[in-house]
mmCIF file of C-alpha atoms in Angstrom:
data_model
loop_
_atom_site.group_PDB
_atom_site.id
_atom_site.type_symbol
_atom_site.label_atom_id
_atom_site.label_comp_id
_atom_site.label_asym_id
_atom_site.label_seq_id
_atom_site.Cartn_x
_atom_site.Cartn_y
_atom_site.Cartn_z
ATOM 1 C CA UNK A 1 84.666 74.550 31.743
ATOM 2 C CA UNK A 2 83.912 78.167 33.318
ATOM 3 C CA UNK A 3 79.858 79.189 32.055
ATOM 4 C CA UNK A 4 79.830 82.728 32.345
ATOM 5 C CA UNK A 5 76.351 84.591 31.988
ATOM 6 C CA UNK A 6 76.496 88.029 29.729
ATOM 7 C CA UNK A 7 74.178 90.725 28.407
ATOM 8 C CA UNK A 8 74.892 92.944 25.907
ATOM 9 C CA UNK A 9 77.595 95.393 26.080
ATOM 10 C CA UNK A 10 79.244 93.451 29.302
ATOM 11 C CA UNK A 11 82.472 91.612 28.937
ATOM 12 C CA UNK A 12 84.544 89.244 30.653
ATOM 13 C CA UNK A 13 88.391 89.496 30.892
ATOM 14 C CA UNK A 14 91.244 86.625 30.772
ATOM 15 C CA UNK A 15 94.454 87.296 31.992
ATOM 16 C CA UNK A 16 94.443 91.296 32.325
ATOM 17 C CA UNK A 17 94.902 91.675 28.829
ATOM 18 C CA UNK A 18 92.154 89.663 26.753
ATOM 19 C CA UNK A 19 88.778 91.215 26.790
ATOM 20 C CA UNK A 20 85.563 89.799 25.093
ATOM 21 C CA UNK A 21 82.301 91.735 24.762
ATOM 22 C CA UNK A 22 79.187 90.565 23.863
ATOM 23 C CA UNK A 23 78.643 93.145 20.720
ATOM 24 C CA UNK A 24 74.947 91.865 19.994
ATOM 25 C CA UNK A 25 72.870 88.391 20.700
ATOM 26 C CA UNK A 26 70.517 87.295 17.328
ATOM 27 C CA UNK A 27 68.528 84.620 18.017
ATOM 28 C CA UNK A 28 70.817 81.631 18.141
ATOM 29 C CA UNK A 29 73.974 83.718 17.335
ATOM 30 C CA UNK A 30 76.179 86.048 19.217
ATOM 31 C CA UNK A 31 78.394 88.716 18.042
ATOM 32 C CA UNK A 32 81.728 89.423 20.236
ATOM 33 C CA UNK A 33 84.149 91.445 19.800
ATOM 34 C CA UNK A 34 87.626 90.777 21.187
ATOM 35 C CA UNK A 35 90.141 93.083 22.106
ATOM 36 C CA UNK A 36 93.539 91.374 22.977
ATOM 37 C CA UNK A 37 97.613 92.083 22.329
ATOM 38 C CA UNK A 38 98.987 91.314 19.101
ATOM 39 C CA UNK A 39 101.413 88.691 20.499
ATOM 40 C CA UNK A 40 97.912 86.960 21.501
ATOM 41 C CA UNK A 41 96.355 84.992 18.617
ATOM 42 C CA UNK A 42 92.521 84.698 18.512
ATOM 43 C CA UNK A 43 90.838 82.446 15.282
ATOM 44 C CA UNK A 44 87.229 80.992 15.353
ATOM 45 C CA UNK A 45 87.984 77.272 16.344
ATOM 46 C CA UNK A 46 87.084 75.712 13.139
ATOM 47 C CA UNK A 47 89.870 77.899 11.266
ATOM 48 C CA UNK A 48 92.236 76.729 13.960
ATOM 49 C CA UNK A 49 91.696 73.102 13.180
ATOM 50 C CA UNK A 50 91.699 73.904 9.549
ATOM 51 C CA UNK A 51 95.198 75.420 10.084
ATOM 52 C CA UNK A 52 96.446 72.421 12.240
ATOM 53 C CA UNK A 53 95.221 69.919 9.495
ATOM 54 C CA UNK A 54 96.971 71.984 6.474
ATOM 55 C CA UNK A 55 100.120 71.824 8.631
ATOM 56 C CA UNK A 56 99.768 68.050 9.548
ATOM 57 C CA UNK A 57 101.484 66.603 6.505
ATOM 58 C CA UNK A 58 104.545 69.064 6.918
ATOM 59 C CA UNK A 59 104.983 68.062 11.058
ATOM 60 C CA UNK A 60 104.793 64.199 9.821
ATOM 61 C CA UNK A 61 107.329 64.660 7.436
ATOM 62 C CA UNK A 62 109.371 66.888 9.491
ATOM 63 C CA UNK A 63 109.657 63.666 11.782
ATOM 64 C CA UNK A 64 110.180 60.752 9.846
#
């Protein structure tokens, strides 16, 4: 895993089109904002396992 160190209003960039900035930094929380294409999907990782485990049941029975 890549550790990057940020401050406020800096940003780091993957793949020449993805850029996250650091938006604000709360205490124990940090806001970022995210600008990427549309063809790039960005969810909070708990929503993306929350998708992958409502579509479990339909890949299972897709295979048996």
């Amino acid at each position: 895993m890549l550790v990057l160190a940020r401050k406020v209003g800096q940003s780091i960039v993957i793949a020449e089109d993805v850029e996250i900035t650091v938006i604000e930094v709360r205490g124990e929380q940090v806001r970022l904002g995210i600008n990427a294409p549309k063809s790039v999907a960005v969810h909070r990782k708990e929503l993306l396992e929350q998708i992958k485990a409502g579509n479990q049941p339909a890949r299972v029975k897709k295979a048996g």
